[in-house]
PDB file of C-alpha atoms in Angstrom:
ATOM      1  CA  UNK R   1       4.844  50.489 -25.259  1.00 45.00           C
ATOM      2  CA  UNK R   2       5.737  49.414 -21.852  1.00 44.00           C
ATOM      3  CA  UNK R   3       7.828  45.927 -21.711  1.00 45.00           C
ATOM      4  CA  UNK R   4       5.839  43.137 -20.460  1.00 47.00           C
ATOM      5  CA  UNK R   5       5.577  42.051 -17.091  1.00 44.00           C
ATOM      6  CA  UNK R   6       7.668  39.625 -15.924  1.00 42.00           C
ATOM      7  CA  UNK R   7       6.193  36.220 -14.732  1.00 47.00           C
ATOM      8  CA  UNK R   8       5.217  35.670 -11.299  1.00 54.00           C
ATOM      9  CA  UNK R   9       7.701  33.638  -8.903  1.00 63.00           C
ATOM     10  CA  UNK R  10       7.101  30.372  -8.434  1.00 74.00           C
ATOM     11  CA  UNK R  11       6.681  29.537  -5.306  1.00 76.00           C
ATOM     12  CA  UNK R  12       8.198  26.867  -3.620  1.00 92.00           C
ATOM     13  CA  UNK R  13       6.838  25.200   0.489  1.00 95.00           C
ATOM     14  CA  UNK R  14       8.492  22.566   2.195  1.00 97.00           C
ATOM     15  CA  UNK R  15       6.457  19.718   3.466  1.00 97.00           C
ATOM     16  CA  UNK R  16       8.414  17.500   6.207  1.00 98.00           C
ATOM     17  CA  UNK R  17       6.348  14.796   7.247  1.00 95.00           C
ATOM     18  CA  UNK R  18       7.471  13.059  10.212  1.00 91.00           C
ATOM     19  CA  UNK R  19       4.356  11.727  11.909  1.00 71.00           C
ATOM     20  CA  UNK R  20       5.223   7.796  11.247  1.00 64.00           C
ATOM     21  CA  UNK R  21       5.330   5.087  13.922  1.00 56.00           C
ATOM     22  CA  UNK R  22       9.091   3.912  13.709  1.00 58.00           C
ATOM     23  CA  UNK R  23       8.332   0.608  14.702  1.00 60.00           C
ATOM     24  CA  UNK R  24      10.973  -0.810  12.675  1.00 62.00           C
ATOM     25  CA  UNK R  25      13.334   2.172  14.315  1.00 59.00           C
ATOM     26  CA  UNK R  26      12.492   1.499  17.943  1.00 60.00           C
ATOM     27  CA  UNK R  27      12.415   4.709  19.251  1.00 71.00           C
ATOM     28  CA  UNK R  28      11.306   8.189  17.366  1.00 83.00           C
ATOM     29  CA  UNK R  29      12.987   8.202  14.148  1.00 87.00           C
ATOM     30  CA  UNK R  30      13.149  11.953  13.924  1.00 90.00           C
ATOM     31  CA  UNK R  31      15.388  11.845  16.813  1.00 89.00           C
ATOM     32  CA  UNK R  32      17.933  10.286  16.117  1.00 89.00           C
ATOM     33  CA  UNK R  33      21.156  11.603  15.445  1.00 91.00           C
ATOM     34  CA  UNK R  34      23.753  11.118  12.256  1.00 90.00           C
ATOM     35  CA  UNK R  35      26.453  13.435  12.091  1.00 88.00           C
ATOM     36  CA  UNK R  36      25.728  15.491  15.300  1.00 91.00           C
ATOM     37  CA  UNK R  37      22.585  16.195  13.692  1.00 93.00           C
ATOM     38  CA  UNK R  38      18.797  15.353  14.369  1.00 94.00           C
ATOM     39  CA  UNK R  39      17.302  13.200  11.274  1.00 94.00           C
ATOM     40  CA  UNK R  40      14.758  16.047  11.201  1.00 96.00           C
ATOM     41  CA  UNK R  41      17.278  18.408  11.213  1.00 97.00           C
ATOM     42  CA  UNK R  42      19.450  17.208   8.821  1.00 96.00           C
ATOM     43  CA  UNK R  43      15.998  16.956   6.406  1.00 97.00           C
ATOM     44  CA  UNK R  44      15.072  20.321   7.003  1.00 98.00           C
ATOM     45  CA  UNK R  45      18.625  22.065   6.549  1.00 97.00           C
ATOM     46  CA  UNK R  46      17.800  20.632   2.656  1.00 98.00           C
ATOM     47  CA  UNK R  47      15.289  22.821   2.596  1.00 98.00           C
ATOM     48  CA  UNK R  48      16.506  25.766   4.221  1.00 96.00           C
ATOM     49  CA  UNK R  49      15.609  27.717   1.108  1.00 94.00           C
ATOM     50  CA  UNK R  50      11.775  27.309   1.259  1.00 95.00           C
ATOM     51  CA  UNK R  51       9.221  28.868   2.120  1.00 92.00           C
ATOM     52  CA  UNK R  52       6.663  28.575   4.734  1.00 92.00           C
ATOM     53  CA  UNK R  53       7.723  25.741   6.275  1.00 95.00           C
ATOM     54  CA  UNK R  54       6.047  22.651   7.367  1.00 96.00           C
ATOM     55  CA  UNK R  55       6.302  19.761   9.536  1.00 95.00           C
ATOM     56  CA  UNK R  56       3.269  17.578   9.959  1.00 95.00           C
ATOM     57  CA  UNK R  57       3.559  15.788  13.456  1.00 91.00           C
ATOM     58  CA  UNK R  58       1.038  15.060  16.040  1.00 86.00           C
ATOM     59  CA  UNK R  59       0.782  18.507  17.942  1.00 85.00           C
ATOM     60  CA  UNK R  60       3.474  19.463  20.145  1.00 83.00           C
ATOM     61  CA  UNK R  61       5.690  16.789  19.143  1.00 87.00           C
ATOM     62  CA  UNK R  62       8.682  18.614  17.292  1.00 90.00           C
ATOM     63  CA  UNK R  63      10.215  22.100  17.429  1.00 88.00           C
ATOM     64  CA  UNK R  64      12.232  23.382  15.285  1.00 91.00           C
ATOM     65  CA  UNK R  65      13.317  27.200  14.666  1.00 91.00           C
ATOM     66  CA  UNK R  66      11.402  28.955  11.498  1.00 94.00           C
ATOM     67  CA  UNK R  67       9.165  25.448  10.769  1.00 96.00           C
ATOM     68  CA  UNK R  68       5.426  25.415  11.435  1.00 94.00           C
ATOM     69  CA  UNK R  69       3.870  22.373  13.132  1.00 94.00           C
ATOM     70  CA  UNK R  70       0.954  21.023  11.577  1.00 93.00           C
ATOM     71  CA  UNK R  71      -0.832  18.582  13.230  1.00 92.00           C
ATOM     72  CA  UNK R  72      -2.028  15.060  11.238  1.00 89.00           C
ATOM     73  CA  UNK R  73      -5.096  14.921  10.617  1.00 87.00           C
ATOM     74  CA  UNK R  74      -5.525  11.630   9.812  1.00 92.00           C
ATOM     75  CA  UNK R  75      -3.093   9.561  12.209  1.00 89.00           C
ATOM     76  CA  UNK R  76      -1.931   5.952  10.954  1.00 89.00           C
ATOM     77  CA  UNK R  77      -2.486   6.876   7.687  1.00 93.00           C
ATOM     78  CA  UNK R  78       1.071   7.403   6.377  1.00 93.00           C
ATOM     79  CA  UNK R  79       2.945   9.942   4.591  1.00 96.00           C
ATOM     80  CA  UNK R  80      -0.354  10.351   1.757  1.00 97.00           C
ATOM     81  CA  UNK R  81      -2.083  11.570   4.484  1.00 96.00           C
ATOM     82  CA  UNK R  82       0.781  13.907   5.668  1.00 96.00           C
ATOM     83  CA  UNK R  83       1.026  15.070   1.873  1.00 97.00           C
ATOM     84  CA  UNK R  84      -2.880  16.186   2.524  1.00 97.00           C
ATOM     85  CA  UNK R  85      -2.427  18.042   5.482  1.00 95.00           C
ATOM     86  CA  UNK R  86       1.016  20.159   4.613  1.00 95.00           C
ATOM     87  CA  UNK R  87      -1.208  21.074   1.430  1.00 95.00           C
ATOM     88  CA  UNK R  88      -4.423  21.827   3.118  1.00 94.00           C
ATOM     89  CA  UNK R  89      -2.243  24.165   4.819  1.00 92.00           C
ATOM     90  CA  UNK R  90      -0.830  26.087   1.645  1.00 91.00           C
ATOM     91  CA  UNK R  91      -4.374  25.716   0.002  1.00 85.00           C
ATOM     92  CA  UNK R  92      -4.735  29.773   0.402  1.00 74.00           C
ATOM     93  CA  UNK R  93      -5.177  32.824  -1.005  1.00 57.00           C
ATOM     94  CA  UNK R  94      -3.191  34.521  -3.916  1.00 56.00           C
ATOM     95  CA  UNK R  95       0.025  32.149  -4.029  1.00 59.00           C
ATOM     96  CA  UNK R  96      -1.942  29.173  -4.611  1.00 66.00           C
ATOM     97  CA  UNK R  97      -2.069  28.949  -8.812  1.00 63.00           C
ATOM     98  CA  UNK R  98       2.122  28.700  -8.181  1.00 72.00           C
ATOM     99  CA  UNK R  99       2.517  27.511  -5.367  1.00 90.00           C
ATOM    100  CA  UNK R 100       4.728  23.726  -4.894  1.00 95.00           C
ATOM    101  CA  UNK R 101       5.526  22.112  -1.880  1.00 96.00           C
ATOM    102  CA  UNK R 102       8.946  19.749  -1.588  1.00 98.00           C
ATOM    103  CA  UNK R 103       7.376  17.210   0.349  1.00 98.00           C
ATOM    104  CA  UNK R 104       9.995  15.060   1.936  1.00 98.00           C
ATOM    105  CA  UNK R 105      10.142  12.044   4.244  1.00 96.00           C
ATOM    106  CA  UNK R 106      11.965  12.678   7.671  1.00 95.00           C
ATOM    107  CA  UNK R 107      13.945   9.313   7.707  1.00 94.00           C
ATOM    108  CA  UNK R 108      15.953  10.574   4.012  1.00 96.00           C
ATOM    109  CA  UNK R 109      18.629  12.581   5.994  1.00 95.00           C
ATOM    110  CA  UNK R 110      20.793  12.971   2.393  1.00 96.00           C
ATOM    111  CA  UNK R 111      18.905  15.028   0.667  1.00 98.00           C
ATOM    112  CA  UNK R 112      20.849  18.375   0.223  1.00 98.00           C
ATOM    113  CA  UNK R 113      19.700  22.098  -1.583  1.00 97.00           C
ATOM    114  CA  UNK R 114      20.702  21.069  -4.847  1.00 97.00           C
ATOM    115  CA  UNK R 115      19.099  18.010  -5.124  1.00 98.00           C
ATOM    116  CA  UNK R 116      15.278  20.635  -4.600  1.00 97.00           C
ATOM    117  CA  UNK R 117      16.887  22.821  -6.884  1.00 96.00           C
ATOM    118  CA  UNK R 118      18.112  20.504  -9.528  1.00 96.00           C
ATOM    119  CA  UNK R 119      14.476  18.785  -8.942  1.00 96.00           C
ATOM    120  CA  UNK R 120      12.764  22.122  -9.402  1.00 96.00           C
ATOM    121  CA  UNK R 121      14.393  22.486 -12.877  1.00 95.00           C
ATOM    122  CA  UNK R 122      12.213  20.658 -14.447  1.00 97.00           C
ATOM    123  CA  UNK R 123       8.968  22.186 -13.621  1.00 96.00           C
ATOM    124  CA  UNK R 124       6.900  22.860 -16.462  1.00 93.00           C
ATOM    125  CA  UNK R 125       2.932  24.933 -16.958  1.00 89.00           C
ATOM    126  CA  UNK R 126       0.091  22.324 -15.587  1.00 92.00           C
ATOM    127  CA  UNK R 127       2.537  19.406 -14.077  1.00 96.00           C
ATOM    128  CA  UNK R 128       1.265  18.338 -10.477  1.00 97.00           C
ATOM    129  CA  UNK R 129       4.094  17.060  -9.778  1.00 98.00           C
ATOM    130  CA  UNK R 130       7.803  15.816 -10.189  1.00 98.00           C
ATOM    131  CA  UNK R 131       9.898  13.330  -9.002  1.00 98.00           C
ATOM    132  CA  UNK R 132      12.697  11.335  -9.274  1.00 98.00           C
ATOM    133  CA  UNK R 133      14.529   7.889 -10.114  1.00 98.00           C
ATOM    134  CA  UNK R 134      17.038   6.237  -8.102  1.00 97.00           C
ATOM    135  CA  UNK R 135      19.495   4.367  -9.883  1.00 96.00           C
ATOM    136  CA  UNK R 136      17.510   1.206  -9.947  1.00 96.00           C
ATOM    137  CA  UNK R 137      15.003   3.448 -11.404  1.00 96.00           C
ATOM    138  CA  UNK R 138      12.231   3.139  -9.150  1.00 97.00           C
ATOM    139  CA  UNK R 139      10.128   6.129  -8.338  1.00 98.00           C
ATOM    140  CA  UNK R 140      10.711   8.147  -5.338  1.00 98.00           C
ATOM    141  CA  UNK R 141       7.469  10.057  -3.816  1.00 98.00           C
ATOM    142  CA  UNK R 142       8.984  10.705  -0.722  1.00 98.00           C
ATOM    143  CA  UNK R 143      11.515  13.231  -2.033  1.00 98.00           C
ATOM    144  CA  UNK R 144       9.210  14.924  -4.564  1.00 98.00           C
ATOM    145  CA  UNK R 145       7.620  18.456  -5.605  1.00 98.00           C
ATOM    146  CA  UNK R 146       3.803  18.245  -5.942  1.00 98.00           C
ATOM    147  CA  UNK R 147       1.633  21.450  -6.570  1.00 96.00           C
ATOM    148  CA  UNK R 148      -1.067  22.647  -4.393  1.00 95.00           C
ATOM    149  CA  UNK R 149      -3.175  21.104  -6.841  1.00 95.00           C
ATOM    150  CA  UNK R 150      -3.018  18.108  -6.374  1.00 97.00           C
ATOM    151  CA  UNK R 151      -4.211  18.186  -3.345  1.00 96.00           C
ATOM    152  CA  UNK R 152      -8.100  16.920  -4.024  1.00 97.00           C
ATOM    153  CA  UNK R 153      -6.620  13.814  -5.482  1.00 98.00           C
ATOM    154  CA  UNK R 154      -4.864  13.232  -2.252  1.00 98.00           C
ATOM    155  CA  UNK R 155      -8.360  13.639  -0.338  1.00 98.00           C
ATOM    156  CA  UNK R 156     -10.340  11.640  -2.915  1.00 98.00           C
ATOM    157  CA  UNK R 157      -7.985   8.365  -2.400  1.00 98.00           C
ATOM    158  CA  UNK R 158      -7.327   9.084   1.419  1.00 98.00           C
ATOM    159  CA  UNK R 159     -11.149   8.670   1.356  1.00 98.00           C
ATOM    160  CA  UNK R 160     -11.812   5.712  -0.482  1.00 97.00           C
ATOM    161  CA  UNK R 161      -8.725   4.255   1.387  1.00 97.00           C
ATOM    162  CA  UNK R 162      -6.015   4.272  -0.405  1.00 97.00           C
ATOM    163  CA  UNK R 163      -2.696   5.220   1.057  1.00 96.00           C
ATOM    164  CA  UNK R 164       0.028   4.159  -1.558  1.00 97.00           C
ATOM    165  CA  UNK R 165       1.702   7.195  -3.123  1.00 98.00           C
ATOM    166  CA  UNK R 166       2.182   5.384  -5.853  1.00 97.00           C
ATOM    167  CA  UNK R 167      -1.416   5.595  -6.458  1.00 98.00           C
ATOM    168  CA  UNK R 168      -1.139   9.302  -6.357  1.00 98.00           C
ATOM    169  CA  UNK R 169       0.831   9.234  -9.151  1.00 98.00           C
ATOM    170  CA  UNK R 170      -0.828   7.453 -11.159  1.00 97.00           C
ATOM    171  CA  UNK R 171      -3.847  10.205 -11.269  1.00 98.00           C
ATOM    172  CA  UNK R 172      -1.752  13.390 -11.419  1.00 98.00           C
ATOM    173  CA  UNK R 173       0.260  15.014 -14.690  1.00 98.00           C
ATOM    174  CA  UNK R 174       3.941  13.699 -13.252  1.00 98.00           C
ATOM    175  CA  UNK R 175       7.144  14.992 -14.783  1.00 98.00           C
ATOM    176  CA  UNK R 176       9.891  12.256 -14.142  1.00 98.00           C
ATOM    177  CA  UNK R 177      13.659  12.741 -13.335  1.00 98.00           C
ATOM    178  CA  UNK R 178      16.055  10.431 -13.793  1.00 98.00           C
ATOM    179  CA  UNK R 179      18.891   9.391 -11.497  1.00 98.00           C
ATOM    180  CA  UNK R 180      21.367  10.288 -14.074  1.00 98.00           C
ATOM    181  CA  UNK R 181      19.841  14.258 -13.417  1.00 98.00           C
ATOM    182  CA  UNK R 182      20.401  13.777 -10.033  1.00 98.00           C
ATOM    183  CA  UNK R 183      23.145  12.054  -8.534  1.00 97.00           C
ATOM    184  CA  UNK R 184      25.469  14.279  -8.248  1.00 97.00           C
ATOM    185  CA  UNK R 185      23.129  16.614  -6.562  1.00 97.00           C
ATOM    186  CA  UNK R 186      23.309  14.338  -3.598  1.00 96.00           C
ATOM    187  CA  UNK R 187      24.525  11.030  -4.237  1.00 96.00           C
ATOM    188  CA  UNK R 188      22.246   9.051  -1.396  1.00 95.00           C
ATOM    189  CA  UNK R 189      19.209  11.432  -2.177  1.00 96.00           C
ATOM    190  CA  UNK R 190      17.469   8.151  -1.596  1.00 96.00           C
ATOM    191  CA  UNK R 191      18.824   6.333   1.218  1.00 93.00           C
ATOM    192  CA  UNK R 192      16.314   5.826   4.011  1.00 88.00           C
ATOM    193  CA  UNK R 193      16.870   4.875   7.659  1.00 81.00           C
ATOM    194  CA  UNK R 194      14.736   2.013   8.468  1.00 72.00           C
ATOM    195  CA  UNK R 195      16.536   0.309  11.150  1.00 65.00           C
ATOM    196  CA  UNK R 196      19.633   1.481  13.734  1.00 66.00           C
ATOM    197  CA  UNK R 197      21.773  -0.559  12.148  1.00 62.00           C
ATOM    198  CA  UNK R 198      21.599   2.241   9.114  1.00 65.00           C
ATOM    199  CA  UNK R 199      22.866   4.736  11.066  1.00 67.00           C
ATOM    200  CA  UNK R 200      25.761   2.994  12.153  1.00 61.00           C
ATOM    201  CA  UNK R 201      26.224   1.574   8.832  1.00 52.00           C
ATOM    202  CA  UNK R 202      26.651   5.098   7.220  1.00 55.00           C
ATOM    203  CA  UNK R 203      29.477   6.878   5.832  1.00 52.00           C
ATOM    204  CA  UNK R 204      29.005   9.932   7.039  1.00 54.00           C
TER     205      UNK R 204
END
């Protein structure tokens, strides 16, 4: 009797989605620099070990070695509507039944490979998604894993108008991490750079 198959890979995208406004930033978020690094950069060296890879920008905007642009297709609409087009993308073929996406926003420059590996841990058959806590245990979309799909949810509230990720959650199967799981994968996982004054205020 021949041994049985192994399971198929999973399969894990990255999703960067860095087509915001920065109005609170001033100047194009993505741009700026923390540690002789790019924000951008510094978010997509925490995912150097995905596959394709995906930044959804208005076209022409960003380049970046070994990333696909995707353009947004719905401008304005925040990062649900980034979500929607990184997955649209991935919607193909073979790899879709395990296929994920880490779908990350560009202003969380401390995000590291072990925090998407120690996320990916906890994966489990028919989950849409999982993300995590931060220690005041909030929920964090913009640093999550959501599978391919999930992505007619996304369209269905894009379309009625909502744009809260939140509100994505609340209709997909979510698996949730706490902050305990992930700290020490990268202690400021969560940190966000809204203003200038958070660059110069880290302590990196």
């Amino acid at each position: 009797m021949l041994p049985a198959a192994p399971p198929p890979a999973i399969v894990t995208a990255a999703i960067i989605t860095a087509g915001g406004a920065s109005r609170r930033f001033g100047s194009d978020k993505a741009l700026a620099r923390l540690g002789g690094q790019t924000l951008l950069e510094r978010v997509a060296a925490s995912l150097e070990n995905h596959a394709p890879k995906l930044i959804v920008a208005p076209p022409g905007k960003y380049a970046l070695s070994g990333w696909q642009n995707v353009p947004d297709t719905r401008p304005g609409e925040g990062p649900l509507a980034g979500l929607e087009a990184g997955l649209g993308v991935l919607k193909t073929g073979a790899l879709e039944p395990r296929l994920w996406a880490a779908f990350a926003a560009v202003d969380l420059p401390y995000l590291t490979p072990k925090f998407w590996k120690r996320l990916a841990h906890f994966r489990e058959p028919n989950a849409q998604a999982v993300i995590g806590h931060s220690s005041d245990k909030r929920k964090q979309p913009l640093a999550a894993l959501y599978h391919v799909s999930s992505l007619s949810t996304v369209t269905a509230l894009l379309d009625k108008g909502e744009r809260r990720m939140l509100a994505l959650l609340d209709e997909l199967a979510v698996i949730e991490v706490s902050w305990a799981e992930l700290e020490s994968a990268a202690p400021q996982a969560y940190q966000n750079v809204n203003r200038v004054e958070d660059l110069s205020e880290s302590s990196i």
